[in-house]
Amino acid sequence: MGAGTWVLAGLLLAVGATPPDVAHVSARELSIPIRLDPSLRGQIRELMLFSSADQGQQWQKVGVAGPEKPAFTFYAPADGEYWFSVAAIDRDGNQSPRDITKAPPSTKIMVDTVRPDVRSLLAERQGDEIVVRWEIQEEYPDWNSLKLEYHTAEMAAGQWAAVAGIQPSVNQVAFRPNSTGPVTVRLQVKDLAENVGQGQTEVAAAPAPPTSSGAQSALMPPPLSPPANAGTPALTPPASAGAPPSQPLQMPTSNSERSWSPVQQATMIRPAPSWSSPQPIIPGPNTGNQLVASSTPRIERSSAFGAPGGARPERSPLPPAKMVGTTQVTLHYEVTRYGSSGLDKVDLFITRDDGLTWQHYGEERIALTQLADAKALSGSLQRSVTVTLPEDGVYGFWLIVKSGAGKGRREPKSGDVPDMRVEVDTKPPVAELFAPELDPEHRDGLVFHWTATDTNLTRTPITLEWSDRKGGEWHYIGAPEMENTGQFAWKVPLDIPSKVFLRLTVRDTAGNVAVAETNETVVVDLNEPEVKFTGVGPRSRP
């Protein structure tokens, strides 16, 4: 989150001014200069600042200042677009403009305190080149600031080399580092408010040449091979030479303690993962959600994509990744068109690097061969398949439907964009709640501090609550969902107990939840009684 005071240089708040373009800023507290013609200062009694958070539909007075004041101060309660307009009151009490809603705004400001999210930064050696691919989530990106750099062991500390030829619409680039040692790659991008997002990844040193022709190339990641047993296959990397054996994902089975500083202990609750959608995706009856595992998994690379100096194909933008909180994912699909030969089977391909490499996961037999069946289904077939993914990460899928005559789209090749992408995130956020402190600026006020970290936090992931007893009803402190600012000032109501239990809840976009809860009550009345002498008098007689 942005901090400090941002001064909008050159802003002229004048009655009837033409509204400028939207200015993007990275802080909530704004200092808006007041600039008046010196000859008008004697005619104006006061200035009023009005603000609208819904693009001029409703206006609120948010500031009053005399003509001698240098600026208005405004604090935005949340990120978003704010319009501002100023009215002047003259010495006779007349307001100009009379109706603030009919005057054009003096300025428009977009408050944006969230930095760009650089995710899925992947880098891999292909011969003498390193191929880098990325995904950036940002509502207001400044693509001119996009910068990719690398650092090798031969470079001096702190020295980075820029990579040329970056195209944001392609989301990938290849370069030659002229080094066979380990390489560090980092990507930076700014948004229009100057918030900086960064991602960094390491590329291992180039492997030694294979000793025999039958050995697997170390440049090729080990294939994800489905098991040969019946039922829904699971993607499990084989324990081949040069690749570590796959470890099953172990979910937490017991509570783990987090720090409660400085006086108490808080318990971190890590519930089982759940889907991010309000209702779980469950295959319906007769949908045929079993895949028959392929016996020959394959990784295919296009020579044009990986050849040094070769032309790289233009790619369509990657579809957004759907967040899920479990490694068992159900994919729903619909076949909207087919001929009289009906449908024979569906093949599913999977990628873990956004289309750089593909593997055949398995196939599903449909066996819809009669035209009468097609008419009964009104020309549409809705089905689903369930896949078991080995670990957290981003996965892409490519679906092929074959007709009874053997017709269907081609198999994917290196560089093809997935039809659907899923990001698996089973790890709950890390939450830490600290003992509240007395608010020095407000009587009966407390300031809460916390830390909440996760790669996929929601926009408003924080909930603070209090309860008067164990197992009792919880009450909100502030809004039900708040931004992750790390602190919150709370005016303690007079009708609550002086000691309460406190709870911090943190959510991510995959539906994982972490809870930090106090084991004992915490004093929320931190005021010290104040006393003063009121005078001196004779000793009281008995």
Coordinates of C-alpha atoms in Angstrom, one line a residue:
M1 CA 0.0 0.0 0.0
G2 CA 1.1 3.5 -0.7
A3 CA 2.1 5.8 2.1
G4 CA 2.8 9.4 2.7
T5 CA 1.3 12.5 1.1
W6 CA 1.2 12.9 -2.7
V7 CA 1.1 16.4 -4.1
L8 CA -0.6 16.8 -7.4
A9 CA 1.8 19.3 -9.1
G10 CA 0.4 21.8 -11.4
L11 CA -3.3 21.2 -10.4
L12 CA -5.4 24.3 -10.8
L13 CA -8.7 24.1 -8.9
A14 CA -10.7 26.7 -10.7
V15 CA -14.5 27.2 -11.0
G16 CA -15.7 26.0 -14.4
A17 CA -12.4 24.5 -15.5
T18 CA -12.3 21.8 -18.2
P19 CA -11.9 18.4 -16.5
P20 CA -8.4 17.0 -17.2
D21 CA -7.5 13.4 -17.9
V22 CA -7.5 11.0 -14.9
A23 CA -4.3 11.3 -12.9
H24 CA -3.1 8.0 -11.3
V25 CA -1.5 8.2 -7.8
S26 CA -0.2 5.6 -5.4
A27 CA -1.2 7.1 -2.0
R28 CA -4.4 7.6 -0.2
E29 CA -3.5 10.9 1.4
L30 CA -3.7 13.8 -1.2
S31 CA -2.5 17.3 -0.8
I32 CA -4.3 19.4 -3.5
P33 CA -2.8 22.9 -4.0
I34 CA -5.1 25.9 -4.0
R35 CA -4.1 28.4 -6.7
L36 CA -6.0 31.7 -7.0
D37 CA -5.5 34.9 -8.8
P38 CA -4.1 37.3 -6.1
S39 CA -6.6 39.9 -7.1
L40 CA -9.5 37.6 -6.2
R41 CA -8.3 36.7 -2.7
G42 CA -9.9 39.8 -1.1
Q43 CA -13.3 38.9 -2.7
I44 CA -13.4 35.3 -1.5
R45 CA -14.4 34.3 2.1
E46 CA -13.8 30.5 1.8
L47 CA -13.4 27.7 -0.6
M48 CA -15.2 24.3 -0.4
L49 CA -13.8 21.1 -1.9
F50 CA -16.4 18.5 -3.1
S51 CA -15.6 14.9 -4.1
S52 CA -17.5 12.2 -6.0
A53 CA -16.6 8.5 -5.9
D54 CA -19.2 7.5 -8.5
Q55 CA -18.2 9.7 -11.4
G56 CA -20.3 12.6 -10.6
Q57 CA -23.6 11.0 -9.6
Q58 CA -23.3 12.0 -6.0
W59 CA -21.1 14.7 -4.4
Q60 CA -19.9 15.3 -0.8
K61 CA -18.2 18.2 0.7
V62 CA -14.9 17.0 2.0
G63 CA -12.9 20.1 2.8
V64 CA -13.2 23.8 3.6
A65 CA -10.3 26.3 3.5
G66 CA -9.8 30.0 3.5
P67 CA -8.3 31.7 0.4
E68 CA -5.0 32.1 2.2
K69 CA -4.6 28.3 2.7
P70 CA -2.1 26.7 0.3
A71 CA -3.9 23.4 -0.2
F72 CA -6.8 21.0 0.6
T73 CA -6.0 17.7 2.3
F74 CA -8.1 14.7 1.3
Y75 CA -7.8 11.1 2.4
A76 CA -9.3 8.5 0.1
P77 CA -11.0 5.7 2.1
A78 CA -10.3 3.1 -0.7
D79 CA -8.7 2.7 -4.1
G80 CA -10.8 4.0 -7.0
E81 CA -11.5 7.0 -9.2
Y82 CA -12.3 10.3 -7.5
W83 CA -13.6 13.5 -9.0
F84 CA -13.1 16.9 -7.4
S85 CA -14.7 20.2 -7.8
V86 CA -14.4 23.5 -5.9
A87 CA -17.0 26.1 -5.0
A88 CA -16.1 29.7 -3.9
I89 CA -18.1 31.7 -1.3
D90 CA -17.7 35.5 -1.7
R91 CA -17.9 38.1 1.1
D92 CA -21.7 38.4 0.6
G93 CA -22.3 34.7 1.0
N94 CA -22.9 33.9 -2.6
Q95 CA -21.6 30.5 -3.9
S96 CA -20.1 30.0 -7.3
P97 CA -21.1 27.7 -8.9
R98 CA -24.5 27.5 -7.2
D99 CA -25.1 23.9 -8.2
I100 CA -21.9 21.9 -7.9
T101 CA -23.4 18.9 -9.7
K102 CA -23.8 20.9 -12.9
A103 CA -20.2 22.2 -13.0
P104 CA -17.5 20.1 -14.7
P105 CA -15.0 18.6 -12.2
S106 CA -11.7 20.4 -11.7
T107 CA -9.7 17.2 -11.7
K108 CA -10.0 13.4 -11.7
I109 CA -7.7 11.2 -9.7
M110 CA -7.4 7.4 -9.7
V111 CA -6.1 6.2 -6.4
D112 CA -4.2 2.9 -7.0
T113 CA -2.1 1.5 -4.2
V114 CA -1.8 -2.1 -5.5
R115 CA 1.4 -2.9 -7.4
P116 CA 1.3 -5.1 -10.5
D117 CA 1.2 -8.8 -9.9
V118 CA 4.0 -10.6 -11.8
R119 CA 3.2 -14.2 -11.7
S120 CA 4.1 -17.4 -13.6
L121 CA 7.6 -16.1 -14.4
L122 CA 9.2 -19.1 -16.1
A123 CA 12.7 -19.3 -17.6
E124 CA 14.3 -22.4 -19.2
R125 CA 17.4 -23.1 -21.3
Q126 CA 17.0 -24.2 -24.9
G127 CA 20.4 -24.8 -26.4
D128 CA 22.4 -21.5 -26.2
E129 CA 19.2 -19.5 -25.4
I130 CA 17.1 -18.9 -22.4
V131 CA 13.3 -18.7 -23.1
V132 CA 11.4 -16.5 -20.6
R133 CA 7.7 -16.4 -20.4
W134 CA 5.5 -14.5 -17.9
E135 CA 2.0 -13.4 -16.9
I136 CA 1.2 -10.0 -15.4
Q137 CA -2.1 -9.1 -13.8
E138 CA -2.6 -5.3 -13.6
E139 CA -5.7 -3.1 -14.4
Y140 CA -3.7 0.0 -15.3
P141 CA -0.3 -1.2 -16.7
D142 CA 2.4 1.1 -18.1
W143 CA 3.8 -1.2 -20.7
N144 CA 6.5 1.3 -21.6
S145 CA 8.1 0.5 -18.2
L146 CA 8.3 -3.3 -18.8
K147 CA 11.9 -4.3 -18.3
L148 CA 13.5 -7.8 -18.4
E149 CA 17.1 -8.2 -17.1
Y150 CA 19.5 -11.0 -16.3
H151 CA 22.6 -11.4 -14.2
T152 CA 25.3 -14.1 -14.6
A153 CA 28.1 -15.2 -12.3
E154 CA 30.6 -13.5 -14.6
M155 CA 29.0 -10.1 -13.9
A156 CA 29.9 -7.8 -11.1
A157 CA 27.6 -7.7 -8.1
G158 CA 24.6 -5.5 -8.7
Q159 CA 25.2 -5.5 -12.5
W160 CA 22.2 -6.4 -14.7
A161 CA 22.0 -6.7 -18.5
A162 CA 18.8 -5.7 -20.3
V163 CA 17.0 -8.0 -22.7
A164 CA 15.8 -6.4 -25.9
G165 CA 12.8 -7.3 -28.0
I166 CA 10.1 -7.5 -25.2
Q167 CA 6.5 -7.4 -26.5
P168 CA 3.9 -7.3 -23.7
S169 CA 1.2 -8.8 -26.1
V170 CA 3.4 -11.9 -26.6
N171 CA 4.4 -12.5 -23.0
Q172 CA 7.6 -14.3 -24.0
V173 CA 11.1 -13.6 -25.3
A174 CA 14.4 -15.5 -25.8
F175 CA 17.9 -14.3 -25.4
R176 CA 21.5 -15.6 -25.3
P177 CA 23.3 -14.9 -22.0
N178 CA 26.7 -16.0 -23.3
S179 CA 27.2 -18.0 -20.1
T180 CA 26.8 -21.6 -19.3
G181 CA 26.6 -20.9 -15.5
P182 CA 23.5 -20.1 -13.5
V183 CA 21.5 -17.1 -14.6
T184 CA 19.2 -14.9 -12.6
V185 CA 16.3 -13.4 -14.5
R186 CA 14.0 -10.6 -13.2
L187 CA 11.1 -8.8 -14.7
Q188 CA 9.8 -5.4 -13.6
V189 CA 6.8 -3.4 -14.6
K190 CA 5.1 -0.3 -13.3
D191 CA 1.4 0.8 -13.4
L192 CA 0.2 4.3 -14.2
A193 CA 0.5 5.2 -10.5
E194 CA 4.2 4.2 -10.5
N195 CA 3.6 1.1 -8.3
V196 CA 6.4 -1.4 -9.2
G197 CA 5.8 -5.1 -9.6
Q198 CA 8.7 -7.5 -9.9
G199 CA 9.3 -11.2 -10.4
Q200 CA 12.6 -13.1 -10.3
T201 CA 13.6 -16.6 -11.1
E202 CA 16.8 -18.7 -11.3
V203 CA 18.0 -20.7 -14.3
A204 CA 20.4 -23.5 -13.5
A205 CA 23.7 -23.9 -15.2
A206 CA 23.8 -25.7 -18.5
P207 CA 24.2 -29.5 -18.0
A208 CA 27.1 -31.5 -19.2
P209 CA 26.6 -33.3 -22.5
P210 CA 25.0 -36.8 -22.1
T211 CA 27.4 -39.7 -22.0
S212 CA 25.3 -41.9 -24.2
S213 CA 22.7 -41.5 -26.9
G214 CA 20.1 -43.2 -24.9
A215 CA 20.3 -40.8 -21.9
Q216 CA 17.5 -38.3 -21.5
S217 CA 18.5 -34.7 -22.2
A218 CA 18.8 -32.7 -19.0
L219 CA 17.3 -29.7 -20.9
M220 CA 14.0 -31.6 -21.2
P221 CA 11.9 -31.6 -18.0
P222 CA 10.8 -35.1 -16.9
P223 CA 7.4 -36.0 -18.4
L224 CA 4.4 -36.1 -16.1
S225 CA 3.2 -39.6 -16.7
P226 CA -0.3 -40.8 -15.7
P227 CA -0.5 -44.2 -14.0
A228 CA -1.5 -47.3 -15.9
N229 CA -4.3 -48.3 -13.4
A230 CA -7.9 -47.7 -14.2
G231 CA -9.9 -44.8 -12.9
T232 CA -9.1 -41.1 -12.9
P233 CA -5.4 -40.8 -13.7
A234 CA -3.1 -38.6 -11.6
L235 CA -0.2 -36.6 -12.9
T236 CA 2.9 -37.9 -11.2
P237 CA 6.4 -37.0 -12.3
P238 CA 8.5 -40.2 -12.6
A239 CA 11.6 -40.7 -10.4
S240 CA 13.9 -40.8 -13.4
A241 CA 17.6 -40.1 -13.4
G242 CA 18.4 -36.5 -13.1
A243 CA 15.0 -35.6 -11.6
P244 CA 14.0 -35.7 -8.0
P245 CA 11.3 -38.2 -7.0
S246 CA 7.8 -36.7 -6.8
Q247 CA 6.7 -36.0 -3.2
P248 CA 3.0 -36.1 -2.4
L249 CA 1.5 -32.8 -1.3
Q250 CA 1.1 -33.0 2.5
M251 CA -1.7 -30.8 3.9
P252 CA -1.4 -29.6 7.5
T253 CA -3.0 -32.0 9.9
S254 CA -2.7 -30.0 13.1
N255 CA -2.7 -26.4 14.2
S256 CA 0.6 -24.5 14.2
E257 CA 1.3 -21.6 16.5
R258 CA 2.0 -18.1 15.3
S259 CA 3.6 -15.3 17.3
W260 CA 1.4 -13.2 19.5
S261 CA 3.7 -10.3 20.4
P262 CA 4.4 -9.2 23.0
V263 CA 2.0 -10.6 25.5
Q264 CA -0.1 -13.4 24.1
Q265 CA 0.0 -16.4 21.8
A266 CA -2.2 -16.8 18.7
T267 CA -3.2 -20.0 17.1
M268 CA -2.9 -20.4 13.3
I269 CA -5.8 -22.4 11.9
R270 CA -5.2 -24.0 8.5
P271 CA -8.4 -25.6 7.2
A272 CA -8.6 -28.1 4.4
P273 CA -8.5 -26.5 0.9
S274 CA -11.7 -25.7 -0.8
W275 CA -12.8 -24.4 -4.2
S276 CA -12.8 -20.6 -4.7
S277 CA -16.3 -20.7 -6.3
P278 CA -19.3 -20.5 -4.0
Q279 CA -20.4 -24.0 -4.9
P280 CA -18.0 -27.0 -5.5
I281 CA -17.8 -28.3 -9.1
I282 CA -19.2 -31.8 -8.9
P283 CA -19.6 -34.0 -12.0
G284 CA -23.2 -34.7 -12.8
P285 CA -24.7 -38.2 -13.5
N286 CA -23.8 -39.9 -16.8
T287 CA -21.1 -37.4 -17.6
G288 CA -18.3 -39.9 -18.2
N289 CA -15.6 -38.3 -16.1
Q290 CA -13.1 -41.2 -16.3
L291 CA -10.0 -40.9 -18.5
V292 CA -8.0 -43.9 -19.8
A293 CA -4.3 -43.2 -19.3
S294 CA -2.1 -42.9 -22.3
S295 CA 0.7 -45.4 -22.4
T296 CA 3.2 -43.2 -24.3
P297 CA 3.4 -39.7 -22.7
R298 CA 5.1 -37.3 -25.1
I299 CA 6.8 -33.9 -24.9
E300 CA 6.9 -32.1 -28.2
R301 CA 9.1 -29.1 -29.0
S302 CA 8.9 -27.0 -32.2
S303 CA 12.3 -26.5 -33.8
A304 CA 11.2 -23.0 -35.0
F305 CA 10.4 -22.0 -31.4
G306 CA 13.6 -23.3 -29.8
A307 CA 16.2 -22.8 -32.6
P308 CA 18.7 -20.0 -31.9
G309 CA 17.9 -17.0 -34.0
G310 CA 14.8 -18.7 -35.4
A311 CA 11.6 -16.8 -36.0
R312 CA 9.1 -17.1 -33.1
P313 CA 5.5 -17.4 -33.7
E314 CA 3.0 -14.7 -32.7
R315 CA 0.9 -15.9 -29.8
S316 CA -2.6 -15.0 -28.7
P317 CA -2.9 -13.7 -25.1
L318 CA -3.0 -16.4 -22.5
P319 CA -6.4 -16.9 -21.0
P320 CA -6.7 -15.9 -17.3
A321 CA -5.9 -18.7 -14.9
K322 CA -8.9 -19.9 -12.8
M323 CA -7.9 -20.2 -9.1
V324 CA -8.7 -23.4 -7.3
G325 CA -7.8 -24.6 -3.9
T326 CA -7.4 -28.4 -4.5
T327 CA -5.2 -30.6 -6.7
Q328 CA -8.2 -32.6 -7.9
V329 CA -9.8 -30.4 -10.7
T330 CA -13.0 -31.1 -12.6
L331 CA -13.0 -29.7 -16.1
H332 CA -16.4 -29.1 -17.7
Y333 CA -16.7 -28.9 -21.5
E334 CA -19.4 -28.7 -24.2
V335 CA -19.4 -30.1 -27.7
T336 CA -21.7 -27.8 -29.7
R337 CA -21.3 -29.1 -33.2
Y338 CA -20.8 -32.6 -34.8
G339 CA -22.0 -34.6 -37.8
S340 CA -23.9 -37.7 -38.4
S341 CA -20.9 -39.9 -37.5
G342 CA -21.3 -38.8 -33.9
L343 CA -18.4 -38.6 -31.4
D344 CA -15.8 -41.2 -30.7
K345 CA -13.4 -39.9 -27.9
V346 CA -11.9 -36.9 -26.2
D347 CA -8.1 -36.5 -25.7
L348 CA -6.7 -34.2 -23.0
F349 CA -3.3 -32.6 -23.2
I350 CA -1.6 -30.7 -20.3
T351 CA 1.2 -28.1 -20.0
R352 CA 3.0 -26.8 -17.0
D353 CA 4.8 -24.0 -18.8
D354 CA 2.0 -22.2 -20.7
G355 CA 2.5 -24.2 -23.9
L356 CA 6.2 -24.5 -24.2
T357 CA 5.9 -28.3 -23.7
W358 CA 2.8 -30.5 -23.9
Q359 CA 2.0 -34.0 -22.6
H360 CA -0.8 -36.3 -23.5
Y361 CA -2.7 -36.9 -20.2
G362 CA -5.3 -39.4 -21.3
E363 CA -8.5 -40.0 -23.3
E364 CA -12.2 -40.5 -22.7
R365 CA -14.4 -42.7 -24.8
I366 CA -17.7 -41.1 -25.8
A367 CA -19.1 -43.6 -28.4
L368 CA -22.0 -41.4 -29.6
T369 CA -22.6 -43.0 -32.9
Q370 CA -26.3 -42.8 -33.7
L371 CA -27.8 -39.7 -35.2
A372 CA -30.9 -40.2 -33.0
D373 CA -28.7 -39.7 -30.0
A374 CA -27.5 -36.4 -31.3
K375 CA -31.0 -35.2 -31.9
A376 CA -32.0 -36.2 -28.4
L377 CA -29.2 -34.1 -27.1
S378 CA -30.4 -31.1 -29.2
G379 CA -27.0 -31.0 -31.0
S380 CA -25.1 -30.2 -27.8
L381 CA -23.1 -32.5 -25.4
Q382 CA -22.0 -31.5 -22.0
R383 CA -19.5 -33.6 -20.1
S384 CA -16.7 -33.3 -17.6
V385 CA -13.4 -35.0 -16.7
T386 CA -11.5 -35.0 -13.4
V387 CA -7.7 -34.7 -13.3
T388 CA -5.5 -35.1 -10.3
L389 CA -2.6 -32.6 -10.4
P390 CA 0.7 -33.3 -8.5
E391 CA 1.3 -30.0 -6.8
D392 CA 0.6 -26.3 -6.7
G393 CA 1.3 -24.3 -9.8
V394 CA -0.3 -23.1 -13.1
Y395 CA -1.6 -25.8 -15.6
G396 CA -2.9 -25.4 -19.1
F397 CA -5.2 -27.7 -20.9
W398 CA -5.9 -28.5 -24.6
L399 CA -8.9 -30.6 -25.5
I400 CA -9.4 -32.6 -28.7
V401 CA -12.8 -34.1 -29.7
K402 CA -12.7 -36.8 -32.4
S403 CA -15.7 -37.6 -34.5
G404 CA -16.9 -41.2 -35.3
A405 CA -15.1 -40.7 -38.7
G406 CA -11.8 -39.8 -36.9
K407 CA -11.9 -36.1 -37.6
G408 CA -10.8 -33.6 -35.0
R409 CA -8.4 -30.7 -34.3
R410 CA -4.6 -31.3 -34.3
E411 CA -2.5 -32.1 -31.3
P412 CA -0.9 -29.1 -29.6
K413 CA 2.7 -28.2 -30.3
S414 CA 5.3 -26.0 -28.6
G415 CA 4.1 -22.4 -28.4
D416 CA 0.4 -23.2 -28.6
V417 CA -1.8 -21.2 -26.2
P418 CA -3.8 -23.5 -23.8
D419 CA -7.6 -23.5 -24.1
M420 CA -8.0 -23.2 -20.3
R421 CA -5.6 -22.4 -17.5
V422 CA -5.9 -23.3 -13.9
E423 CA -3.7 -22.2 -11.0
V424 CA -3.7 -24.6 -8.0
D425 CA -3.1 -23.0 -4.7
T426 CA -3.6 -25.3 -1.7
K427 CA -1.4 -23.3 0.8
P428 CA -3.3 -21.0 3.2
P429 CA -2.0 -17.5 3.8
V430 CA 0.4 -16.8 6.7
A431 CA -1.4 -14.6 9.3
E432 CA 0.1 -12.9 12.4
L433 CA -1.8 -10.7 14.8
F434 CA -0.1 -8.4 17.3
A435 CA -1.3 -7.0 20.6
P436 CA -3.3 -3.8 20.1
E437 CA -1.9 -0.4 21.1
L438 CA -3.5 2.7 22.4
D439 CA -4.3 5.2 19.7
P440 CA -2.4 8.4 20.7
E441 CA -4.6 10.6 18.6
H442 CA -8.1 9.4 19.8
R443 CA -9.4 8.7 23.2
D444 CA -10.9 5.2 23.6
G445 CA -9.1 4.2 20.4
L446 CA -7.0 1.2 19.6
V447 CA -4.6 0.5 16.7
F448 CA -4.3 -3.1 15.5
H449 CA -1.3 -4.4 13.7
W450 CA -0.9 -7.6 11.7
T451 CA 1.0 -9.3 8.9
A452 CA -0.7 -11.3 6.1
T453 CA 1.3 -12.8 3.3
D454 CA 0.3 -15.0 0.3
T455 CA 0.9 -14.8 -3.4
N456 CA -2.8 -14.8 -4.2
L457 CA -4.5 -12.6 -1.5
T458 CA -7.9 -11.2 -2.4
R459 CA -8.3 -7.5 -2.8
T460 CA -9.9 -7.2 0.6
P461 CA -8.6 -10.3 2.4
I462 CA -8.7 -9.1 6.0
T463 CA -11.4 -9.6 8.7
L464 CA -10.9 -8.4 12.3
E465 CA -13.4 -9.6 15.0
W466 CA -13.9 -9.7 18.8
S467 CA -15.9 -12.0 21.0
D468 CA -16.7 -11.8 24.7
R469 CA -16.2 -15.6 25.4
K470 CA -14.8 -18.8 23.9
G471 CA -17.2 -20.2 21.4
G472 CA -19.3 -17.1 21.5
E473 CA -20.5 -14.9 18.7
W474 CA -17.9 -12.9 16.8
H475 CA -18.4 -9.2 16.0
Y476 CA -16.7 -7.3 13.3
I477 CA -14.0 -4.7 14.0
G478 CA -14.3 -2.3 11.1
A479 CA -15.7 -3.6 7.8
P480 CA -16.4 -7.3 7.2
E481 CA -13.6 -7.3 4.5
M482 CA -10.7 -4.9 4.6
E483 CA -7.6 -4.3 2.5
N484 CA -4.3 -5.6 3.7
T485 CA -2.9 -2.3 5.1
G486 CA -1.2 -3.9 8.1
Q487 CA -3.0 -1.7 10.6
F488 CA -6.4 -0.5 11.6
A489 CA -7.6 2.2 14.0
W490 CA -10.7 1.3 16.0
K491 CA -12.8 3.4 18.3
V492 CA -13.7 1.0 21.0
P493 CA -17.5 1.0 21.7
L494 CA -18.5 1.8 25.2
D495 CA -20.9 -1.2 25.5
I496 CA -18.3 -4.0 25.1
P497 CA -16.4 -5.8 27.8
S498 CA -13.0 -4.4 28.8
K499 CA -11.4 -7.8 28.0
V500 CA -12.3 -9.8 24.8
F501 CA -10.9 -12.4 22.5
L502 CA -9.5 -11.2 19.1
R503 CA -9.4 -13.0 15.8
L504 CA -7.7 -12.2 12.4
T505 CA -8.9 -14.0 9.3
V506 CA -7.0 -13.9 6.0
R507 CA -8.3 -15.2 2.7
D508 CA -6.7 -15.8 -0.7
T509 CA -8.4 -16.1 -4.1
A510 CA -8.3 -19.9 -4.1
G511 CA -10.5 -20.0 -1.1
N512 CA -7.8 -20.9 1.4
V513 CA -8.2 -19.3 4.8
A514 CA -5.8 -18.6 7.7
V515 CA -7.0 -17.6 11.2
A516 CA -4.9 -16.1 14.0
E517 CA -6.9 -16.2 17.2
T518 CA -6.0 -15.3 20.8
N519 CA -6.1 -18.1 23.4
E520 CA -6.8 -15.7 26.2
T521 CA -8.7 -12.4 26.5
V522 CA -7.0 -9.2 25.7
V523 CA -7.6 -5.9 27.4
V524 CA -9.1 -3.3 25.1
D525 CA -9.5 -0.5 27.7
L526 CA -6.0 0.9 27.6
N527 CA -6.8 4.3 29.0
E528 CA -5.0 5.4 32.1
P529 CA -7.1 7.4 34.5
E530 CA -6.1 11.1 34.6
V531 CA -6.2 13.1 37.9
K532 CA -5.3 16.7 38.8
F533 CA -5.4 18.9 41.9
T534 CA -8.4 21.2 42.0
G535 CA -7.3 23.4 45.0
V536 CA -6.2 23.6 48.6
G537 CA -8.4 23.9 51.6
P538 CA -8.4 23.6 55.5
R539 CA -8.2 20.2 57.1
S540 CA -11.6 18.7 57.4
R541 CA -12.9 18.5 60.9
P542 CA -14.2 15.2 62.3

